[in-house]
XYZ file of C-alpha atoms in Angstrom:
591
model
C -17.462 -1.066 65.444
C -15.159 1.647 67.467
C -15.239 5.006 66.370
C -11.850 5.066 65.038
C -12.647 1.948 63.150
C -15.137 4.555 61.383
C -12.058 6.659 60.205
C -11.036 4.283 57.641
C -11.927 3.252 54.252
C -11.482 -0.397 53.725
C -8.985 -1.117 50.874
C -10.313 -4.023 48.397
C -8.034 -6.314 47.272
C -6.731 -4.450 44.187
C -5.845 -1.503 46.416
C -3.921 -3.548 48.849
C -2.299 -5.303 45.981
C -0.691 -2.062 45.330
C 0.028 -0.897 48.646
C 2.302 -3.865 49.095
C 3.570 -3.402 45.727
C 4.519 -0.038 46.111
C 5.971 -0.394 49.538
C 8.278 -3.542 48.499
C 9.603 -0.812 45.873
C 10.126 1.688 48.355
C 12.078 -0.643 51.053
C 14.413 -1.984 48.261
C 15.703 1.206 46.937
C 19.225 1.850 47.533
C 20.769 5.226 49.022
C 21.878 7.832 45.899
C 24.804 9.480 46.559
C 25.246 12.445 44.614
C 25.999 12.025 41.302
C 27.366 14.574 38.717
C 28.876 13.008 36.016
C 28.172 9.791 33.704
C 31.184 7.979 35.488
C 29.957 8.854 38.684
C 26.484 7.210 37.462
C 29.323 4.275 36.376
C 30.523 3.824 39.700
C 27.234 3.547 41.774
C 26.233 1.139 39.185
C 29.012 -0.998 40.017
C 28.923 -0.795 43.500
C 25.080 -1.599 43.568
C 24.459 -4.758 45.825
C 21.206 -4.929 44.344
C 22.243 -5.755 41.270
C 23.180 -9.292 39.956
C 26.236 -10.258 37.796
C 24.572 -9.587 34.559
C 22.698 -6.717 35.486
C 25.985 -4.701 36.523
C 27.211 -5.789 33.444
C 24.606 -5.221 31.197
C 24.158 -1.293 32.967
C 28.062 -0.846 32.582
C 28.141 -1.433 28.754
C 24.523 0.936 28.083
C 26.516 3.515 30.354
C 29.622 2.966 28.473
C 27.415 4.070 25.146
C 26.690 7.610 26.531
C 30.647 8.253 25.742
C 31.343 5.831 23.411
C 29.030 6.811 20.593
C 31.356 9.902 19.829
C 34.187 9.282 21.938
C 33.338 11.669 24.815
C 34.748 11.057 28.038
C 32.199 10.153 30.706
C 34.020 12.322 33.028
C 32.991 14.955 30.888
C 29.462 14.042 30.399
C 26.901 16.100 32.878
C 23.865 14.040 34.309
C 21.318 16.808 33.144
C 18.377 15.722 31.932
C 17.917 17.695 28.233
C 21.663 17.026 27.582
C 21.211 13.609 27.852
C 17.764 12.995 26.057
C 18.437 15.608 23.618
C 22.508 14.788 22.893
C 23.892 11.508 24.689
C 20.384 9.514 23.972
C 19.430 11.261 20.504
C 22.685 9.894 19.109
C 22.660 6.423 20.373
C 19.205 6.305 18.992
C 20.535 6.807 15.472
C 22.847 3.502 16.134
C 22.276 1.186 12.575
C 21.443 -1.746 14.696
C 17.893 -1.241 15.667
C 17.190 -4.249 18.387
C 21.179 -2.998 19.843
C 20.135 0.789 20.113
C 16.744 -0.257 21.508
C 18.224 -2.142 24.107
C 20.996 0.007 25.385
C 18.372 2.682 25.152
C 16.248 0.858 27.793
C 18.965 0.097 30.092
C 19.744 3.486 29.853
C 16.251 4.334 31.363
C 16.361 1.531 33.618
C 19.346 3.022 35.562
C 18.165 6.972 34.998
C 14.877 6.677 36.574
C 16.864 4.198 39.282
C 19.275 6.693 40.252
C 16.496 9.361 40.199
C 18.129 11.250 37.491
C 15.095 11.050 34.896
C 11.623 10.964 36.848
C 10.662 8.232 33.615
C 11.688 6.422 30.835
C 10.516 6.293 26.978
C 7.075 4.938 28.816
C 5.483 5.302 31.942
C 5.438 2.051 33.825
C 3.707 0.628 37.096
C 0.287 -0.211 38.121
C -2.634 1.326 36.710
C -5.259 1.637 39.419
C -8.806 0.083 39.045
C -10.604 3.656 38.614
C -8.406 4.509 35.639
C -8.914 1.095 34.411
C -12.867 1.441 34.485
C -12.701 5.126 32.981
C -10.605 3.778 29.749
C -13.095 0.507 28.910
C -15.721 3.522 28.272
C -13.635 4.476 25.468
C -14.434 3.633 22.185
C -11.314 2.541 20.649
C -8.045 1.023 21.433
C -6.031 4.426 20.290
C -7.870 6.434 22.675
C -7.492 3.762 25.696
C -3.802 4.011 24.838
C -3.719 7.858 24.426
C -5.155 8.152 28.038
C -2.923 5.498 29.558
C 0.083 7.249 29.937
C -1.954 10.071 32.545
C -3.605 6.726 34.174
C -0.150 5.390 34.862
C 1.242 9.353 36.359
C -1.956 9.384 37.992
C -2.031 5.859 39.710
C 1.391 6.284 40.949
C 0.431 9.141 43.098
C -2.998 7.262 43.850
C -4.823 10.284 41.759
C -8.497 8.554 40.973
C -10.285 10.076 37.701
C -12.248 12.531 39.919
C -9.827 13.885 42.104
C -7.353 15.339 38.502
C -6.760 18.556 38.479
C -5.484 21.626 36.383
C -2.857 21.465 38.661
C -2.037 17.391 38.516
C -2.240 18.256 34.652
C 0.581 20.647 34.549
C 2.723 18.487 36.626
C 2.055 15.797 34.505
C 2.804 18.100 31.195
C 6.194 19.033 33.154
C 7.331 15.598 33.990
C 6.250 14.240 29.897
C 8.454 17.507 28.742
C 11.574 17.947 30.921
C 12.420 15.021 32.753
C 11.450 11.939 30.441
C 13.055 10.325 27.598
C 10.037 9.846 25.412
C 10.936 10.483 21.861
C 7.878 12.958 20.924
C 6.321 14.450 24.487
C 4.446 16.624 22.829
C 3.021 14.133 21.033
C 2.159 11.840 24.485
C 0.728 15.389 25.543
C -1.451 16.342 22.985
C -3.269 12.588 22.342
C -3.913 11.923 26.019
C -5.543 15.670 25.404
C -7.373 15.288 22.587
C -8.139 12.311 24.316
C -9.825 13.392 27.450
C -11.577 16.646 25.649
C -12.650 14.646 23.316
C -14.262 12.327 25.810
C -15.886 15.180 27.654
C -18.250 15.896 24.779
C -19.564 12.658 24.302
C -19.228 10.343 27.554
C -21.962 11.447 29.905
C -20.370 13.052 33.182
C -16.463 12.517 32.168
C -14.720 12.829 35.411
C -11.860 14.849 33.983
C -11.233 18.457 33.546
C -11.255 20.443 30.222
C -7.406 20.401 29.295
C -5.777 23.461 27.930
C -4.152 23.414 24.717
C -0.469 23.081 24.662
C 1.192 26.412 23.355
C 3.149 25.695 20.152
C 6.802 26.847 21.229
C 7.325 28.046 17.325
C 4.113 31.320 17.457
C 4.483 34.346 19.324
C 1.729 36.040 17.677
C -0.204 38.751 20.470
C -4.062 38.409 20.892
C -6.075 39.898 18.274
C -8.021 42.104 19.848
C -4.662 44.028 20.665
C -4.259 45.618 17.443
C -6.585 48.585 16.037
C -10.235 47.068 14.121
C -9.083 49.314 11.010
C -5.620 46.943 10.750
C -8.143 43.835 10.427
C -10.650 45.911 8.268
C -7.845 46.760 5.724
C -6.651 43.256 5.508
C -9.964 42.166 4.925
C -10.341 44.467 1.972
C -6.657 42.915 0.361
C -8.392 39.736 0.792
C -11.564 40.836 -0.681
C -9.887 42.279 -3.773
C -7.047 39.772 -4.449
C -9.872 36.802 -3.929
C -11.457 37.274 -6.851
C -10.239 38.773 -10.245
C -9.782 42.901 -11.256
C -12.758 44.438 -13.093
C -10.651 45.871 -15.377
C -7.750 44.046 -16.371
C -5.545 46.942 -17.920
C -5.568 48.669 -14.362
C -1.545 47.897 -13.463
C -2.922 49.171 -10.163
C -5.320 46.180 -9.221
C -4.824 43.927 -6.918
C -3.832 40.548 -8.341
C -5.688 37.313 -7.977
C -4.252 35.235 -5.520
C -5.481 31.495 -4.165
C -7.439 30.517 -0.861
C -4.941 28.998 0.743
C -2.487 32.111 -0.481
C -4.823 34.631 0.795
C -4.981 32.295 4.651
C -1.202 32.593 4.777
C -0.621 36.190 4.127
C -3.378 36.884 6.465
C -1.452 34.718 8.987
C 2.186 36.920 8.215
C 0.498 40.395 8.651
C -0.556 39.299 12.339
C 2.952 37.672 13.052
C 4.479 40.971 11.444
C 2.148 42.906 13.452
C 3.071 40.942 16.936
C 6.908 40.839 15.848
C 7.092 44.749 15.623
C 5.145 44.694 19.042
C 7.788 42.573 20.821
C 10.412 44.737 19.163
C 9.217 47.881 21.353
C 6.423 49.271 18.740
C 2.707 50.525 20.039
C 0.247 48.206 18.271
C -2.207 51.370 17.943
C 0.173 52.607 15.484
C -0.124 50.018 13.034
C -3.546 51.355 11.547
C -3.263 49.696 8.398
C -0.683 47.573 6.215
C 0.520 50.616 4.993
C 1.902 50.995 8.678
C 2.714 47.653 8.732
C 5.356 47.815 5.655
C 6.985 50.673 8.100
C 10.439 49.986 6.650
C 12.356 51.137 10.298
C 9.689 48.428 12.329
C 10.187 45.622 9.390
C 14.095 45.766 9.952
C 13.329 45.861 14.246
C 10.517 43.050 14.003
C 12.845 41.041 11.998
C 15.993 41.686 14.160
C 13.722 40.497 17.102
C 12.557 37.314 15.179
C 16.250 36.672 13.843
C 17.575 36.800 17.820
C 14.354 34.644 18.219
C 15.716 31.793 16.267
C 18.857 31.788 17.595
C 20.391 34.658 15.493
C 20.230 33.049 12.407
C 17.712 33.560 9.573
C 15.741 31.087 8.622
C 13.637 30.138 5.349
C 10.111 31.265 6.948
C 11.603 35.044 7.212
C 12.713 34.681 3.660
C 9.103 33.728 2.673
C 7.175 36.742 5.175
C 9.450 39.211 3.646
C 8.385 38.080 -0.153
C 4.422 38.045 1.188
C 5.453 42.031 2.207
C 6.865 42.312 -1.508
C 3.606 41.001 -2.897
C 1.429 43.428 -0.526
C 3.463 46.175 -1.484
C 3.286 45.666 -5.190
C -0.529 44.526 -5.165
C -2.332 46.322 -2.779
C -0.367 49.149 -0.494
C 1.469 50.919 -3.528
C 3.967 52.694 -0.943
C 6.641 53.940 -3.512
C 9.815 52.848 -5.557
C 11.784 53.879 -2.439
C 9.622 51.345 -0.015
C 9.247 48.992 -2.727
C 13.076 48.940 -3.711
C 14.339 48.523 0.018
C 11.784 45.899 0.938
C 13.561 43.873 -1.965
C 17.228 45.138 -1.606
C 17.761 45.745 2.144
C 15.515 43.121 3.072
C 14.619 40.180 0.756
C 17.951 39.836 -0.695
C 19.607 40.237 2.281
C 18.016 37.361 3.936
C 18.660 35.417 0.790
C 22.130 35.924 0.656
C 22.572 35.172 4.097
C 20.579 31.733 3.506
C 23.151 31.097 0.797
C 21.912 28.652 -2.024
C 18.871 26.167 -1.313
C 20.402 22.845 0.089
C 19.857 19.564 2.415
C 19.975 21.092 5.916
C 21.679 18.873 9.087
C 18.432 17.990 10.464
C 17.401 16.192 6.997
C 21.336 14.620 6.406
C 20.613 13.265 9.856
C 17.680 11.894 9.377
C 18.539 10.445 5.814
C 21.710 8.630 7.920
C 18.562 5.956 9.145
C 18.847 4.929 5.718
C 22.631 4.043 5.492
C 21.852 0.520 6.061
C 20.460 -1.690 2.857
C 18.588 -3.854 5.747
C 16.792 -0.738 7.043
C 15.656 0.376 3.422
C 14.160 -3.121 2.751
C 12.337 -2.799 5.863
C 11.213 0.630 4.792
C 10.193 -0.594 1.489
C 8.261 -3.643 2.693
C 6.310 -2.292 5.176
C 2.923 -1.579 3.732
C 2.957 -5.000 2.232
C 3.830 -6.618 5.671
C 0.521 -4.546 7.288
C -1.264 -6.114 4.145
C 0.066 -9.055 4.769
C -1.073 -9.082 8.619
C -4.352 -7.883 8.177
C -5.255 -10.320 5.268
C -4.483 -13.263 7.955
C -7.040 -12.186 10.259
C -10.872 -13.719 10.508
C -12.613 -10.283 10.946
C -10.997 -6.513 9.855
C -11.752 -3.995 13.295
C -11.959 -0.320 12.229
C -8.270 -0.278 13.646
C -7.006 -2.698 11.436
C -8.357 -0.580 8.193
C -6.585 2.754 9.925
C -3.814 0.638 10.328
C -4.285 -0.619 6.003
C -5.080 2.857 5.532
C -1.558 3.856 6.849
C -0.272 1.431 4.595
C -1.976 2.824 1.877
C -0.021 6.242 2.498
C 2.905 4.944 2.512
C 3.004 3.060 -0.455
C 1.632 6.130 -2.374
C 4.273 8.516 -1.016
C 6.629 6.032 -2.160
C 5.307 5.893 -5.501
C 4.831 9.207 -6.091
C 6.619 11.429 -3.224
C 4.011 14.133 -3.293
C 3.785 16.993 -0.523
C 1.058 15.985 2.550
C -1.634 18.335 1.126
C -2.332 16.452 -1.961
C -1.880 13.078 -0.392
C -4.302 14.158 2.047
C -6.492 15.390 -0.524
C -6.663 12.481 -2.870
C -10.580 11.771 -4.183
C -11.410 8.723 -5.752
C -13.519 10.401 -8.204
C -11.192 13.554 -9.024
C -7.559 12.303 -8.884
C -7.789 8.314 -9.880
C -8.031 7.916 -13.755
C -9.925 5.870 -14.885
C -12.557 5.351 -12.074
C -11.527 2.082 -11.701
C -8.357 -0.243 -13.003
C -8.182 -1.610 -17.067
C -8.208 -5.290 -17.168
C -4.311 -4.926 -17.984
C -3.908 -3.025 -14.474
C -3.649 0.414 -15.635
C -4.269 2.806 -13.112
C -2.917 6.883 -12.806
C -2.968 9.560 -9.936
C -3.590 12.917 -11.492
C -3.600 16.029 -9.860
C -4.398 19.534 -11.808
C -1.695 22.257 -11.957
C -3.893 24.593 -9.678
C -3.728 21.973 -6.602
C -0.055 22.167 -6.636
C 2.813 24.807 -4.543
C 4.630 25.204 -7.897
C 1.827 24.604 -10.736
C 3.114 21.821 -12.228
C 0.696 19.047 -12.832
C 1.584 15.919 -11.884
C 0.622 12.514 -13.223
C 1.760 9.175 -11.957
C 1.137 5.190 -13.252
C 0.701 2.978 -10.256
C 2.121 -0.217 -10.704
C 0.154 -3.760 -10.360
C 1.262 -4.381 -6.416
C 0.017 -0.967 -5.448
C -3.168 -1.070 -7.336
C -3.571 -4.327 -5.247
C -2.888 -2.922 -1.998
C -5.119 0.070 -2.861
C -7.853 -2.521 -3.888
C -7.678 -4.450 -0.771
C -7.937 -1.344 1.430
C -11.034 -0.348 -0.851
C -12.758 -3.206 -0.374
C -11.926 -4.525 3.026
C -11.261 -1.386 5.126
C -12.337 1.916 3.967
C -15.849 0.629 4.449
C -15.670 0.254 7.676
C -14.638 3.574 8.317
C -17.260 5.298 5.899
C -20.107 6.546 7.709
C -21.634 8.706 4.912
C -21.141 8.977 1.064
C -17.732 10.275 0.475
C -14.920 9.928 -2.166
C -12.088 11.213 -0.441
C -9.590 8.267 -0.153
C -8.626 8.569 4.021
C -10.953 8.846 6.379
C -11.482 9.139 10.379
C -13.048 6.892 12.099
C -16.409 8.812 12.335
C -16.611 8.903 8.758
C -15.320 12.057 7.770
C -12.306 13.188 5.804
C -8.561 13.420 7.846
C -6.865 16.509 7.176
C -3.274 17.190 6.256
C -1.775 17.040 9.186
C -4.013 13.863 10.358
C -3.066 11.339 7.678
C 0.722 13.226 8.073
C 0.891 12.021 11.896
C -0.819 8.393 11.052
C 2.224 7.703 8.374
C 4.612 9.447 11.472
C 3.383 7.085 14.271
C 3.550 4.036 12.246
C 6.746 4.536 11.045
C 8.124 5.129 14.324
C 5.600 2.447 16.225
C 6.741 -0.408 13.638
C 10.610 0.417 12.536
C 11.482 2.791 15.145
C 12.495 5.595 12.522
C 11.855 9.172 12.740
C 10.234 10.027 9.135
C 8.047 12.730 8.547
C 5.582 12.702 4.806
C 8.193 15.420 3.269
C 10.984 13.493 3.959
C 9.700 10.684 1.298
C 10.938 12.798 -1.198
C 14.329 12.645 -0.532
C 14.500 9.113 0.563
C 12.621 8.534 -2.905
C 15.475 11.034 -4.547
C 18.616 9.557 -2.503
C 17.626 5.673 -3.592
C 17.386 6.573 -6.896
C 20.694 8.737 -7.056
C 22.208 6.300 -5.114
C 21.481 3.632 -7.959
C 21.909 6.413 -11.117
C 24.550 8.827 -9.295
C 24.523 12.004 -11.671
C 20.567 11.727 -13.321
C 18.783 14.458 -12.482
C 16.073 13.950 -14.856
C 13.682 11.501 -13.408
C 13.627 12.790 -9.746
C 13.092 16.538 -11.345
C 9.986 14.876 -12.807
C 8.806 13.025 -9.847
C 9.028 16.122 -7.319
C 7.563 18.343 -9.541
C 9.746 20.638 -10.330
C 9.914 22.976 -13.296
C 13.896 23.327 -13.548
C 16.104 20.799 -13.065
C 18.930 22.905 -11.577
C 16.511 23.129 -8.681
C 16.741 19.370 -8.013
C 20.450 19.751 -9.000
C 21.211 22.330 -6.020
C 19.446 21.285 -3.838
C 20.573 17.592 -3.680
C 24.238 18.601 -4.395
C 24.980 18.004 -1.038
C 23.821 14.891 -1.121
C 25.512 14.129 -3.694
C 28.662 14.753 -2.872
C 28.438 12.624 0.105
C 27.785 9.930 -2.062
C 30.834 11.095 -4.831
C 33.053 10.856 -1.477
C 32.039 7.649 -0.238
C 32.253 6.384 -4.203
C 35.838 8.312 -4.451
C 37.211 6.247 -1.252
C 35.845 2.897 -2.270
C 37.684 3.030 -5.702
C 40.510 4.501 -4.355
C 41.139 2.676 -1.441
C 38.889 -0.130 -1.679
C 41.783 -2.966 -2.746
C 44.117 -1.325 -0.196
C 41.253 -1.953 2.563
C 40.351 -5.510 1.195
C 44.170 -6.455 1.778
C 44.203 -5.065 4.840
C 41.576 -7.164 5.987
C 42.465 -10.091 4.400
C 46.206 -9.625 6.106
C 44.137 -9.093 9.665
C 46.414 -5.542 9.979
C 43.289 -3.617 10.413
């Protein structure tokens, strides 16, 4: 053999299986002439020779959608990437017909990534070379093989093998997930193929890939701690100290009043993000010595301007909640006056609360209650533990990601029965909150849950009817032992054994949602989907969804579902009104 033979690596078959592949890709791309507009996209699409009959057409009409779904001219209609994932493509995603949307949704990719507009589509695509393949059988479950395949795919297209990723390959990776794809959660794709890999790195022996930096959560901009004085930390450590546990002498109007973990975590967390917010507005941190400094009423107003400009120049409810943690500092621990007191609550608090106006459905939840116009999508919503129960009962042996999958259904069907918060679904222990231990003969069954585990004190109690004490009897029996590795009585579990946390089981019931009926529901937004079916069927009665959320007046249910509510009373108004006028219409083929 010559010595320039020596130069080159054979390819095996595989690799020259892609080679080709990628080359026949490369030779039967078309020319892109510029394109600015979504009927310039229009136009190239037609004119593509490439293209048969029913593909132009098919291209045209998905096209068509980007202006037709709110009557915006295409001429009109940039070709930039976050205007048309986040606008143009977030709209047509909320069309009623599900199969329709999905389609014209991945035509829509089809000709962005084509035209070299969107670098990929709601998935990556392609090959997956035989390195990548190899590293992802040493997985130990399915979810992780699929949470790394979406870096295999970005890697393999660039011929990247495990060994050869960088920080660098990462970060271009991260860039092309966030800004020029059309996934619906990237930070989601991000942050699983992370966990993923890190994961991986502590118990594969010699994982090829590098340690991957956690993602930066867009919503903090707390400083490093080390950056403000060691007396600020000492002094909140004392407030915590005294308001953990309760006042020696309980006359003292002076002592610091008992206040719970989980309270005492968050008001740790708003001193530091008051701390850092007075920081970015211009202020030293070595001058905030103490929380004393901190409730500075001159840096409160600046850190709060800053935060307010922050989100857009509007106030939102988190300031409303950081300035009542300063009220309760102030009146439990600092002591700074009537004058600092007073203007904390008048120039501040009820400022912001005015400027909130009254508690009420926001866009974002309207919009995402809209998924639920349709009486076909609500069935589907309904069904869907019972169709995972159904599946799962079919099959000859239960994997440990069939009983996640039965334990998903198990969350859903209790957030639909009782539409409590993500902490105490999470929570739930088969010894503490299910009364009796197990069901009566006559299938009696309750969820309670003391006053003390609950954001407004209310104790809550809930019957469980016959079909969800089955459900909850199958996945008891069938499922959850396969995921218990040790004696436990929480209720969800990971698949090592131990309990999921809050914001675990909150992302299971998120994914499968989404995964299954291609809805974008979150665990709070049970409770008003729970509310808005039952108002929707007893328009006016307040009563029973007071009960069911928990909360202690019903004129807090009343305003803050008014606006719902009146949707409804609108829609109601026009059917009565107009309804036989419509009907006529119809019937007369005028409209």
């Amino acid at each position: 053999m010559s010595n320039d033979e020596d130069q080159f690596d054979p390819l095996d078959a595989f690799e020259a299986f892609e080679t080709v592949h990628q080359l026949a890709i490369a030779t039967a791309k078309p020319s892109i002439p510029r394109l600015d507009t979504a009927r310039d996209l229009l136009d190239w699409v037609r004119a593509d020779p490439t293209r048969t009959r029913n593909q132009h057409n098919n291209e045209c009409s998905a096209i068509r959608w980007l202006g037709r779904i709110d009557d915006t001219p295409l001429s009109t209609i940039p070709l930039e990437v976050r205007h048309l994932v986040d606008d143009r493509i977030q709209k047509i995603r909320k069309l009623k017909n599900r199969r329709h949307r999905s389609g014209v949704v991945t035509l829509l990719n089809r000709v962005l990534v084509r035209a070299g507009i969107l670098a990929v589509g709601t998935r990556r695509g392609g090959v997956t070379r035989h390195a990548w393949t190899e590293l992802a059988r040493s997985l130990p479950s399915q979810d992780e093989i699929q949470g790394l395949s979406t870096l295999a795919k970005f890697c393999s297209a660039r011929r990247i093998d495990p060994p050869e990723v960088t920080l660098a390959v990462w970060h271009e990776f991260a860039d092309e997930t966030l800004n020029h794809s059309t996934f619906k959660n990237p930070r989601a794709t991000l942050q699983k193929a992370l966990r993923t890999s890190n994961a991986a790195r502590r118990t594969i022996p010699d994982w090829p890939l590098p340690e991957f930096p956690s993602l930066t959560n867009p919503r903090t901009w707390s400083i490093p701690r080390d950056l403000l004085p060691s007396s600020f930390w000492s002094d909140i450590g004392t407030y915590l100290e005294l308001s953990g546990k309760p006042a020696k002498n309980i006359f003292d109007t002076t002592a610091a009043k008992q206040l719970r973990p989980d309270t005492l975590v968050r008001y740790r967390e708003v001193a530091w993000r008051t701390a850092s917010a007075q920081v970015h507005a211009g202020r030293s941190p070595a001058a905030i010595v103490n929380l004393s400094a901190l409730l500075d009423i001159h840096w409160l107003k600046e850190g709060l301007n800053w935060q307010r400009a922050r989100a857009g120049d509007k106030f939102l409810k988190d300031h409303l909640n950081m300035a009542a943690a300063w009220l309760s500092m102030a009146d439990n621990y600092v002591h700074p006056g009537e004058a600092v007191r007073d203007a904390i609550r008048g120039e501040i608090f009820d400022f912001i609360e005015r400027e909130l106006g009254p508690a009420e459905f926001s866009d974002k939840n309207m919009k995402k209650l809209d998924q639920f116009s349709s009486p076909e999508v609500v069935n589907e919503f309904l069904y869907l533990p019972y169709r995972i129960l159904s599946e799962i009962k079919k099959k000859k042996a239960i994997t440990v990601e069939d009983a996640t999958e039965m334990m998903a259904a198990v969350a859903i069907e209790l957030l639909l029965a009782t539409m409590v918060r993500r902490k105490n679904l999470a929570h739930l222990d088969l010894s503490k909150h299910f009364w009796p231990v197990a069901p009566t003969k006559d299938n009696k069954w309750h969820i309670l849950i003391e006053q003390d585990e609950v954001k407004n004190k209310q104790p809550l109690r809930f019957s469980l009817q016959k079909q969800t004490i089955a459900l909850l009897q199958f996945y008891m029996a069938k499922c959850r032992p396969l995921l218990k590795a040790k004696a436990t009585n929480m209720l969800f579990l990971r698949t090592d054994g131990t309990p999921k946390g809050r914001c675990m089981v909150a992302d299971l019931v998120k994914r499968t949602i989404r995964r299954r009926l291609d809805l974008d529901v979150n665990v709070h937004l049970f409770r008003h989907i729970g509310t808005m079916i039952y108002l929707d069927a007893h328009p006016g009665d307040f009563g029973v969804p007071k009960v069911m959320l928990g909360h202690k007046w019903q004129t807090t249910t009343e305003k803050f579902y008014a606006r719902l509510c009146a949707t409804k009373a609108i829609e109601h108004f026009t059917t009565v009104v107009l309804g036989e006028r419509n009907a006529r219409l119809t019937k007369l083929k005028i409209a």
